[in-house]
CSV table of N, CA and C and ligand atoms in Angstrom, one decimal:
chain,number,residue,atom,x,y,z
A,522,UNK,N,1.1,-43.0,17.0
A,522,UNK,CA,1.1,-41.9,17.9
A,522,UNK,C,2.3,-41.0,17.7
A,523,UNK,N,3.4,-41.9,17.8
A,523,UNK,CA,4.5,-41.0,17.8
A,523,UNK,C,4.7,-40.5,16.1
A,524,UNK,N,4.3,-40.9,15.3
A,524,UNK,CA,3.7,-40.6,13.7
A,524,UNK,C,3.1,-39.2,13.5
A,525,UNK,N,2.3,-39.4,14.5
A,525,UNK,CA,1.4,-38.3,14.5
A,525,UNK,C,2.1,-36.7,14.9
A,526,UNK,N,2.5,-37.4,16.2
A,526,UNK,CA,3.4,-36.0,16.9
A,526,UNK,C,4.4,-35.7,15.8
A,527,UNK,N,5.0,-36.3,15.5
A,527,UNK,CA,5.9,-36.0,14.4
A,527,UNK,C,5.6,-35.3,13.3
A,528,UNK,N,4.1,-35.2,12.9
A,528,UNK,CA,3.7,-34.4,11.6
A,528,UNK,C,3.0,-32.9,12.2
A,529,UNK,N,2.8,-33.2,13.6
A,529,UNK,CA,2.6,-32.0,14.4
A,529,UNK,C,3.8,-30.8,14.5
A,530,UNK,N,4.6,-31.5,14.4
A,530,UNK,CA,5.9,-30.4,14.9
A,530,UNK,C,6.6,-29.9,13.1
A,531,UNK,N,6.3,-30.9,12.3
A,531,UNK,CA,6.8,-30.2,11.0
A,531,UNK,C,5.6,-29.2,10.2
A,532,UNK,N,4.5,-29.6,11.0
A,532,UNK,CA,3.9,-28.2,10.6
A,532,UNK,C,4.0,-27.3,11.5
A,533,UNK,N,4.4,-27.3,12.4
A,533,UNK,CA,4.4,-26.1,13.2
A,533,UNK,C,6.0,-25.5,12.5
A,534,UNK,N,6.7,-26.2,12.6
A,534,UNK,CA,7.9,-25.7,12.0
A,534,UNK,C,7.6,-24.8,10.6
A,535,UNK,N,7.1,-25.6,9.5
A,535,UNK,CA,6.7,-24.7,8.0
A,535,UNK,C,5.8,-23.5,8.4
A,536,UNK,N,5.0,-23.3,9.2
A,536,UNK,CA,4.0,-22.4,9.6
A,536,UNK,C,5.1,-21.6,10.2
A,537,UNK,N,5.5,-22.0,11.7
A,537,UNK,CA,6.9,-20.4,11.9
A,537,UNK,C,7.7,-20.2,10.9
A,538,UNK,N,8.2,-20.8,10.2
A,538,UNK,CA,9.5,-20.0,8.9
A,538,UNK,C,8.4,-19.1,8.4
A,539,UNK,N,7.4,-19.5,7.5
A,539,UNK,CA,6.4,-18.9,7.0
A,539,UNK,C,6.4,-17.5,7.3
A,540,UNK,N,5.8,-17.5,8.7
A,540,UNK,CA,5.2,-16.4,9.7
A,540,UNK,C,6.7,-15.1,9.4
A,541,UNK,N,7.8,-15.9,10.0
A,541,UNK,CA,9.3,-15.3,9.9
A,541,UNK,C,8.9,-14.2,8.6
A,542,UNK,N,9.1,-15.4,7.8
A,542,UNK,CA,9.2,-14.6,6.4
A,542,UNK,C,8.3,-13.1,6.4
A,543,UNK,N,7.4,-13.4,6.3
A,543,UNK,CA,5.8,-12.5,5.8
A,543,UNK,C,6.4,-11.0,7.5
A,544,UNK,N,6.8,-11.7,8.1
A,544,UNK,CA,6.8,-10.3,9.5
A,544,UNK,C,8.3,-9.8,8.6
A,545,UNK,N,9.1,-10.0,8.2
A,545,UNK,CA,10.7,-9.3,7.6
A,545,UNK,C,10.2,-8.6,6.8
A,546,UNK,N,8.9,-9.1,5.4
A,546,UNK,CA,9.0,-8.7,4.3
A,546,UNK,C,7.8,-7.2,4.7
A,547,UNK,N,7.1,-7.9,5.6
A,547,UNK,CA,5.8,-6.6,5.6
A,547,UNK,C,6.6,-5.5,6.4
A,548,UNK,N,7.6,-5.9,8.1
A,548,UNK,CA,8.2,-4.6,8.1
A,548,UNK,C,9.0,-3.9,6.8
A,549,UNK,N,9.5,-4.4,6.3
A,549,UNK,CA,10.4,-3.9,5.1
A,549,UNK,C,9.2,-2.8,4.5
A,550,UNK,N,7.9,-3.0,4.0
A,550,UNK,CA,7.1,-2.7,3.2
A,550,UNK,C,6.8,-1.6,4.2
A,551,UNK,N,6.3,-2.0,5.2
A,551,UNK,CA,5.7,-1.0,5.6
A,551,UNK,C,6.6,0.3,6.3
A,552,UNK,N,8.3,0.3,6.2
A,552,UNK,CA,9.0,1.0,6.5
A,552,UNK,C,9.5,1.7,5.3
A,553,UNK,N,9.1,1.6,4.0
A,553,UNK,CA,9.5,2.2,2.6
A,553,UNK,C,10.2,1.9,2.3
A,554,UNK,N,11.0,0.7,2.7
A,554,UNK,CA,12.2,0.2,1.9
A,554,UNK,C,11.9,-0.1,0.5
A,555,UNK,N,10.7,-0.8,0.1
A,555,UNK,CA,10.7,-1.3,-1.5
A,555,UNK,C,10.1,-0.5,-2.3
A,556,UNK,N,10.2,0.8,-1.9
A,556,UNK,CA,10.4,2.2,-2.9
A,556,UNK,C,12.0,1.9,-3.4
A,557,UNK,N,12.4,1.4,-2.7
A,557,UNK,CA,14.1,1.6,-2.9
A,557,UNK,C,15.1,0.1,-3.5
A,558,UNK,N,14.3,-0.9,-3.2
A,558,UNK,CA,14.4,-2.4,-2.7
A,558,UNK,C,13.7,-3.2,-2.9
A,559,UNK,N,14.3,-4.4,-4.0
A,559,UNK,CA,13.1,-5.6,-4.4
A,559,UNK,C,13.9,-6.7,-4.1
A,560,UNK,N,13.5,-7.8,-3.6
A,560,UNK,CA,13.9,-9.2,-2.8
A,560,UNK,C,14.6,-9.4,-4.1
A,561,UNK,N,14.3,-9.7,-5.2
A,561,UNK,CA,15.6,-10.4,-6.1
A,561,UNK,C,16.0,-9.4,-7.4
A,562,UNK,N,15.9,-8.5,-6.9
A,562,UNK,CA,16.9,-7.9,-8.2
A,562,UNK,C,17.2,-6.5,-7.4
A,563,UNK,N,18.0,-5.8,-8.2
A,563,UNK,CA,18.7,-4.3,-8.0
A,563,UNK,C,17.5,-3.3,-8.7
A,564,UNK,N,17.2,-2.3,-7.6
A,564,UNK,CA,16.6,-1.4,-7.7
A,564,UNK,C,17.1,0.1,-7.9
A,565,UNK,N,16.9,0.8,-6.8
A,565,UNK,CA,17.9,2.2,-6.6
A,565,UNK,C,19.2,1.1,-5.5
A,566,UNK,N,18.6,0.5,-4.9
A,566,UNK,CA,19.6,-0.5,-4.0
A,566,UNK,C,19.7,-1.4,-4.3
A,567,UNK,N,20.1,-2.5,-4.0
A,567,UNK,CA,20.9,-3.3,-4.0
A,567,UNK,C,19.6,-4.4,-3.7
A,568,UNK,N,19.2,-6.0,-4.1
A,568,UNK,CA,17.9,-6.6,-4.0
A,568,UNK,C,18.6,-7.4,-2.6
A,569,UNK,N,17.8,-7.6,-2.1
A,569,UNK,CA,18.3,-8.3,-0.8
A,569,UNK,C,18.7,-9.0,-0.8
A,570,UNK,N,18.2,-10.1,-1.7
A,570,UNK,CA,18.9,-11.5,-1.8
A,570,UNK,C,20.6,-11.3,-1.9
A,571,UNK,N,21.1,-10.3,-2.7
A,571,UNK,CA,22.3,-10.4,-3.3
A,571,UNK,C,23.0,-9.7,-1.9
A,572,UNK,N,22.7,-9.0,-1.2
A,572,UNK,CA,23.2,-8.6,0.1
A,572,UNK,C,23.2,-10.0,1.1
A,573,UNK,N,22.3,-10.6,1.3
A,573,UNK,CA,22.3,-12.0,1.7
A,573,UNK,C,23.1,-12.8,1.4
A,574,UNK,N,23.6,-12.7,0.2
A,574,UNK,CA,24.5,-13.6,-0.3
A,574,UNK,C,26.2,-13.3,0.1
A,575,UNK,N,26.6,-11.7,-0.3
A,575,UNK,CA,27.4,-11.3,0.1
A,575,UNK,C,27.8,-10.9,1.9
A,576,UNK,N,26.5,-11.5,2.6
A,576,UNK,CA,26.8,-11.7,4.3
A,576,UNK,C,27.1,-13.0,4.6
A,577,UNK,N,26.9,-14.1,3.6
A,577,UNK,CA,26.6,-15.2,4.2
A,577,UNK,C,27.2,-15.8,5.4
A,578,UNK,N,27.5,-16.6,6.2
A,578,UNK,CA,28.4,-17.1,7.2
A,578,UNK,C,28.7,-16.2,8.2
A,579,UNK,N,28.3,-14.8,7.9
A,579,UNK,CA,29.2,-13.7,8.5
A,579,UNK,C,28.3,-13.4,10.0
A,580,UNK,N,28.5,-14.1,11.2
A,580,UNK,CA,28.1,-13.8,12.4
A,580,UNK,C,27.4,-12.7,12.8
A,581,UNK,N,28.7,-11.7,12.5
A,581,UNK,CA,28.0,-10.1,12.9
A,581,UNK,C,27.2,-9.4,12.2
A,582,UNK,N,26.3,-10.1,11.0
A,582,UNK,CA,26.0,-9.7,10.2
A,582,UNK,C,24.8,-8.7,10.4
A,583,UNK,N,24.1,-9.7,10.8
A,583,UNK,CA,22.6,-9.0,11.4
A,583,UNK,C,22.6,-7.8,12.2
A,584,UNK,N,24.0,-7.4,13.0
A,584,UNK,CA,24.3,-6.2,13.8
A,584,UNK,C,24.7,-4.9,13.3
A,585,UNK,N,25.3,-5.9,11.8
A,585,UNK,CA,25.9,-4.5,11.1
A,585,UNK,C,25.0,-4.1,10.1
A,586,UNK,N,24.1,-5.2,9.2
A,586,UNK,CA,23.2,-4.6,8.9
A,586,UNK,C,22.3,-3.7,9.4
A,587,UNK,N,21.8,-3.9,10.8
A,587,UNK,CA,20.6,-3.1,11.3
A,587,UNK,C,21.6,-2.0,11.5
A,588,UNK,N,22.9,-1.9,11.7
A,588,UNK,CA,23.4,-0.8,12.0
A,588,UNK,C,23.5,0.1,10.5
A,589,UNK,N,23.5,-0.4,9.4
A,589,UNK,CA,23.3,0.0,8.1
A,589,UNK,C,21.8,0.8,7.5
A,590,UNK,N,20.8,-0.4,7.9
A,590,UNK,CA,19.2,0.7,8.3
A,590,UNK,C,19.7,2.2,8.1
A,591,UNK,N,19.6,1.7,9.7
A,591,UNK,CA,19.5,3.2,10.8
A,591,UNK,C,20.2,4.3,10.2
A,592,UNK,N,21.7,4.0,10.2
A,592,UNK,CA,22.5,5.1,9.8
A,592,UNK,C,22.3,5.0,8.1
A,593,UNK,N,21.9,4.4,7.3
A,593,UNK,CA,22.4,4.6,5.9
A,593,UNK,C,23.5,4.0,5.6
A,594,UNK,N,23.8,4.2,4.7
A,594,UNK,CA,25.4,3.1,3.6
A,594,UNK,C,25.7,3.7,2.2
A,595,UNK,N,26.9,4.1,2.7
A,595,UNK,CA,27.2,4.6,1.1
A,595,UNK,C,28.6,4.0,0.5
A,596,UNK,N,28.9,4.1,-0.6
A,596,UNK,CA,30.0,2.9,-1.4
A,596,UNK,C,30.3,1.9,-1.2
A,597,UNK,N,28.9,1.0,-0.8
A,597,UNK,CA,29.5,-0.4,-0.4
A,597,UNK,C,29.0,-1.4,-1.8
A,598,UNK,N,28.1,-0.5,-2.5
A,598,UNK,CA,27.2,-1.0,-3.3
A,598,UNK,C,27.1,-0.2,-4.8
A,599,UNK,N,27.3,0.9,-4.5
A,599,UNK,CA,27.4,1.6,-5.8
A,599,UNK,C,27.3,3.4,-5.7
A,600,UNK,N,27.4,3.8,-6.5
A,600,UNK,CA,27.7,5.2,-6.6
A,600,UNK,C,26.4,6.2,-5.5
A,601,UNK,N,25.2,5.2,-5.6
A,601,UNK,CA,24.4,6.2,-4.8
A,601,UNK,C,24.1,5.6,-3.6
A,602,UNK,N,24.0,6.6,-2.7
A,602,UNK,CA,24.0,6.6,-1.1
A,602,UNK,C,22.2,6.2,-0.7
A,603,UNK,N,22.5,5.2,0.6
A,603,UNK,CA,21.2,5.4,1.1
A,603,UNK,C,21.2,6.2,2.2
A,604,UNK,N,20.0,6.9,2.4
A,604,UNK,CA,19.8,7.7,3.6
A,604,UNK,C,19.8,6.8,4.7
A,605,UNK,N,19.8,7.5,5.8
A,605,UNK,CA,19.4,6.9,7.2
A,605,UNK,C,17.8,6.4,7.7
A,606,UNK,N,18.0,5.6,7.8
A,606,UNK,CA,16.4,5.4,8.0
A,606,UNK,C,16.0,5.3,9.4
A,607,UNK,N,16.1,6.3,9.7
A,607,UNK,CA,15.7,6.2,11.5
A,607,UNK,C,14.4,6.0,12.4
A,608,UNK,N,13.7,6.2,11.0
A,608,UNK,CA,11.9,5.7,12.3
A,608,UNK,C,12.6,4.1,11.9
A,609,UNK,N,13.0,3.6,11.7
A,609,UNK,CA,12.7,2.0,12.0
A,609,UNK,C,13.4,2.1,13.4
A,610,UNK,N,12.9,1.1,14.3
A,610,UNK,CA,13.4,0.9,15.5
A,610,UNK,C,14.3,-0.1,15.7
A,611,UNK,N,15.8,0.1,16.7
A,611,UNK,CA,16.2,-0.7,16.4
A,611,UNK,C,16.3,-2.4,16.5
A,612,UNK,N,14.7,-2.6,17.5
A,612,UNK,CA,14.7,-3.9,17.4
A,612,UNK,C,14.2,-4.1,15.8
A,613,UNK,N,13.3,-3.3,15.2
A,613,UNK,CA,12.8,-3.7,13.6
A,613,UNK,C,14.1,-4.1,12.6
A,614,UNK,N,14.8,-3.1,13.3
A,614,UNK,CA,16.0,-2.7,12.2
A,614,UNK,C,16.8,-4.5,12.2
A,615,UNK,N,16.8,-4.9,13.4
A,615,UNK,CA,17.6,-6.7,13.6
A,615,UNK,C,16.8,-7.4,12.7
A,616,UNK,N,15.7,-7.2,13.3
A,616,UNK,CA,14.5,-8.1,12.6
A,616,UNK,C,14.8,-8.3,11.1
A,617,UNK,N,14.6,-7.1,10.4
A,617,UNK,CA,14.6,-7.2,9.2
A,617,UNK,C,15.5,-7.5,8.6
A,618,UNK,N,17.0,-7.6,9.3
A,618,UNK,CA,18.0,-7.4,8.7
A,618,UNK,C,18.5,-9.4,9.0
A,619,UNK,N,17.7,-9.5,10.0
A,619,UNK,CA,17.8,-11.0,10.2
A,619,UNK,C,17.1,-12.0,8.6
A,620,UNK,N,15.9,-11.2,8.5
A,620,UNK,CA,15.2,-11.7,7.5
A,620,UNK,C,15.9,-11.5,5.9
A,621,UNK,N,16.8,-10.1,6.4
A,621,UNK,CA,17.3,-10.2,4.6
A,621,UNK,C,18.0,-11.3,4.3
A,622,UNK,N,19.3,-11.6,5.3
A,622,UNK,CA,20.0,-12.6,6.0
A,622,UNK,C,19.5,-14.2,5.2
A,623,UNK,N,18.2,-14.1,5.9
A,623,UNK,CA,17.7,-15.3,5.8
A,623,UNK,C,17.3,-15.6,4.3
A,624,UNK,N,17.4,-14.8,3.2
A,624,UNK,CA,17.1,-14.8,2.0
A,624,UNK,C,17.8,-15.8,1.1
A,625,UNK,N,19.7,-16.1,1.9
A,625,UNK,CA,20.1,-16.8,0.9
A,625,UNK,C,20.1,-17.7,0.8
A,626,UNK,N,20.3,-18.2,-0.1
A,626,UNK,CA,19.6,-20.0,-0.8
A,626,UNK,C,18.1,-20.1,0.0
A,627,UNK,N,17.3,-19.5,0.0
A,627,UNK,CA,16.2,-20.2,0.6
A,627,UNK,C,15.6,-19.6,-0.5
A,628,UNK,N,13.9,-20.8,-0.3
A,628,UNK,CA,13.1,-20.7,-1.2
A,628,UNK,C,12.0,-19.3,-0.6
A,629,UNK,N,12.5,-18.4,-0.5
A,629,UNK,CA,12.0,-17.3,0.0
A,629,UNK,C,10.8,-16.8,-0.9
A,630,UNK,N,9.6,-15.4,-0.2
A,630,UNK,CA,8.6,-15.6,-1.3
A,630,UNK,C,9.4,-14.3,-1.5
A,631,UNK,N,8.8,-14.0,-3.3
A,631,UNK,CA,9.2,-12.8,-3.1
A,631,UNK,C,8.3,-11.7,-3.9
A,632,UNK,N,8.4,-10.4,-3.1
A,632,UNK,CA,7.4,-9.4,-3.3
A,632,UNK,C,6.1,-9.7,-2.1
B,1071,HEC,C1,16.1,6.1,-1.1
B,1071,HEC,C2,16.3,4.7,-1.4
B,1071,HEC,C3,16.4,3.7,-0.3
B,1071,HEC,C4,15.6,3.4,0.7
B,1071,HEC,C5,14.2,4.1,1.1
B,1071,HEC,C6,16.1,2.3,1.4
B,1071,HEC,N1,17.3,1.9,0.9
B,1071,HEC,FE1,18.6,0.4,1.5
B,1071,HEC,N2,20.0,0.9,0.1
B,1071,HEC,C7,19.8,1.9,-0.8
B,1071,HEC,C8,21.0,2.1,-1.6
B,1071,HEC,C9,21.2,3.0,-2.8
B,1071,HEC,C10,21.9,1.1,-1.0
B,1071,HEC,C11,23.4,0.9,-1.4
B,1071,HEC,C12,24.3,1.9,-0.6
B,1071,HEC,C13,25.7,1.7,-0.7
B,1071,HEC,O1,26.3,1.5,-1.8
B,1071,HEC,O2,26.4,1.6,0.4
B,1071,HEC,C14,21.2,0.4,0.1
B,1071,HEC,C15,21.8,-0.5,0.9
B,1071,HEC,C16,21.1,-1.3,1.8
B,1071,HEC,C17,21.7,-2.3,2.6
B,1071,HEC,C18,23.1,-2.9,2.5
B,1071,HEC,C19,23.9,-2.0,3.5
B,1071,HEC,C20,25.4,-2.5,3.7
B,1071,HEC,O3,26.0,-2.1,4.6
B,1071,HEC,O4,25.9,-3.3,2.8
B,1071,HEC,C21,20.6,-2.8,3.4
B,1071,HEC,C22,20.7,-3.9,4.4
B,1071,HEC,C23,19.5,-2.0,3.1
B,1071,HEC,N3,19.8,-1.1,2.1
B,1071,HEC,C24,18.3,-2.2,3.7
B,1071,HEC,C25,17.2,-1.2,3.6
B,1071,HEC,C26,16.0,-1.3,4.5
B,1071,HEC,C27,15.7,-2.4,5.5
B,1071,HEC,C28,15.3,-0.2,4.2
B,1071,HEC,C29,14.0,0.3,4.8
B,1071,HEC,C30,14.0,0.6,6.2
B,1071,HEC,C31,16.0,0.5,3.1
B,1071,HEC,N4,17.2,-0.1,2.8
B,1071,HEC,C32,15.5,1.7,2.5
B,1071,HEC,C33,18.6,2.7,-1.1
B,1071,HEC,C34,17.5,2.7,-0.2
């Protein structure tokens, strides 16, 4: 019985990361970022993973990222600027930026 419960809750666990994942990567897509932006490599930007890596441990991360969204970022990454991306909202803008976050070391999908 208690076997059983036990295989209940680790699928429910692999099913929400899952879910996690797929809602970061489809806002991302469906907000134009991967005109600009590919989960593992450098595009016109910077791939997320490697921003993920360079946030790691870093608490405020997710606040300053979504704050990066919205307003744009320029010379943190290289000679070209990103615009502001203001239709994301700023709860999307956490969201997503929780999810780039969540890219490092994980077996993330990608594309
Ligand atoms: C027109 C191209 C373009 C688009 C569209 C774009 N980005 Fe970027 N992004 C860039 C570039 C270029 C940089 C590096 C800027 C720099 O050097 O500071 C960047 C940097 C970033 C960073 C790192 C910011 C920092 O402070 O280190 C994040 C996070 C990011 N982009 C997320 C997104 C998300 C999410 C979207 C979609 C809502 C998006 N980008 C859309 C080009 C783009």
């Amino acid at each position: 019985m208690l076997f059983r419960f036990l295989i209940l809750i680790g699928i429910c666990a692999v099913t929400g990361a899952a879910s996690a994942q797929t809602v970061g990567l489809d806002l991302a897509k469906a907000n134009n970022c991967m005109s600009c932006h590919r989960v593992d490599r450098k595009v016109v930007g910077p791939g997320f993973m490697a921003i993920a890596e360079r946030f790691a441990g870093n608490g405020e991360a997710a606040e300053y990222l979504a704050h990066s969204i919205r307003d744009g970022s320029r010379r943190k990454w290289g000679p070209v600027p990103m615009p502001r991306q203001s239709h994301v909202s700023p709860e999307d803008a956490i969201t997503i930026a929780e999810w780039i976050l969540s890219l490092h070391e994980s077996d993330a999908q990608v594309e």
